Amino acid sequence: MIQREYWGSRLGFILAAAGSAVGLGNIWKFPYVAGANGGGAFLLIYLAMVFTIGLSVMLAEMVIGRMSRKNAIGAFAKLKGGAWPLVGLCGVAAAFIILSFYSVVAGWTVAYMVKSVAGELALADSGALGGMFGDFIANPVSPIFYHALFMALTVFVVLSGVGAGIERASKILMPALFGLLVILIIRAVTLPGAAEGVAFLLQPDFSKVTWNTVSEALSQAFFSLSLGMGAMITYGSYLGKKDNIAGSAGWVTLLDTSVAVMAGLLILPAVFAFGFDPAAGPGLTFITLPAVFAQMPFGSFFAFLFFLLLAIAALTSAVSILEVVVAYFVDDRRIHRKTASIAVGVIIFLLGIPSSLSMGIWGEFTLFGLGFFDLMDAISSKLLLPVGGLFISLFVGWVIWPAAKQDVAGANGVMPFWVDGWGVIVKFVAPAAIAFILLKGLGVF
Ligand code: TRP
């Protein structure tokens, strides 16, 4: 039997896990959600959620992974059994679904890299760019081609293995991502009129804060930190016993949050400097920003760098999602990593096709009032991820607590001072908070 792999170094693990966390969620979603929900006030609530519940659940996932040295399903089977592996199954299902539409959007970013090189984005008016974006995503062929290309890249990294594929790619791509982010931020905040955008992100407006804001902040925190699916269980399963796992979880959380705030400092000043409206997600990224770039000197070049940044962020996240599924087939079904990666990649690619088509020719088909793309998004991020996160917290807090506590203690067995605080969060605070967003997301209240 092939030996199960370990990460080559602590830095490699931190970069891979940060690569998972830093993704489209940070760059295209966070700036808008923050701006629209009270700016600095949202930021404060978000930071509070991230560094209490988010960090605790991340550590819980990593501990489950390290203790079991198994994939998301196998980990629960090994540590407890019974019905618990269903939690992992929920995660694997979420991975199939999320990656299928995530890759479609990631494909758009690759297409826009090509368009910026070709000079096609150099249109100064956002009406024309809006039309172009609408036509592009509604096209039944071209976006599916880029979705296939992106899935192929993701499969290639995963089939190369944990060390030679995931870790090596993260060690190259994550520094590149930070470099690009810094270059683009310097460009954005030195634009005349940028201050208004910074104010939109940072100035607290507590009048916009409702329970909705709180629930929005917690869902955003979960998605952004890659929690609830077993991605951090899977990555944690390649950790050695001696690693300082809590410190690593802290670093990953800090890096993810910094990139979200930095993305806000990149996007919002640029948007305000040119007098545009900070519209939602896809519109902001694919319509407003190209219009902003078109008005700058060397705009096509900066547009290319921006879409490259997005594509890199999406790739390291997609890799972690695919790895959740592949690790299961490799560990528990004894399927060769290469075979599993390719087969799962093909199935996810096929599942993504209706999502892509729902932007155009299949736009008429709706279920529960949602198009296919939005339905996939809702099932996964409103249902499967919170359910996963809820049971992961309960599992660590109530089922394996004494062993979990021991796992985070240093090699000399000394309990860290925060261990009881972590216990209170995974036993009570996180389950209650997640149950709240779950019920709210399902429209119960
Ligand atoms: N965190 C990534 C983002 O912000 C997406 C992601 C990767 C994810 N792996 C995940 C989300 C696991 C939930 C669960 O874009």
Coordinates of C-alpha atoms and ligand atoms in Angstrom, one line a residue, residues 20-21 23-26 98 102 223-224 226-227 229 231 317 320-321 385, ligand 1:
S20 CA -7.8 27.2 0.3
A21 CA -9.3 30.0 2.4
G23 CA -10.5 32.7 -2.9
L24 CA -13.3 34.3 -4.9
G25 CA -15.1 34.7 -1.6
N26 CA -12.5 37.2 -0.4
I98 CA -19.6 24.0 -4.8
Y102 CA -17.0 27.7 -8.5
F223 CA -17.3 30.3 3.3
S224 CA -14.2 32.5 3.4
S226 CA -13.3 27.2 3.9
L227 CA -15.2 25.7 6.9
M229 CA -16.9 20.9 4.3
A231 CA -11.4 20.8 3.7
S317 CA -9.3 27.1 -3.4
S320 CA -8.7 22.1 -1.7
I321 CA -12.3 21.4 -2.6
L385 CA -21.9 24.0 4.9
Ligands
TRP1 N1 -12.7 29.8 0.9 C1 -12.8 29.9 -0.5 C2 -13.2 31.3 -1.0 O1 -13.2 32.2 -0.2 C3 -13.8 28.8 -1.1 C4 -13.6 27.5 -0.5 C5 -12.5 26.7 -0.7 C6 -14.4 26.8 0.3 N2 -12.7 25.5 0.0 C7 -13.8 25.6 0.7 C8 -15.6 27.2 0.9 C9 -14.4 24.7 1.5 C10 -16.3 26.3 1.8 C11 -15.7 25.1 2.1 O2 -13.5 31.5 -2.1

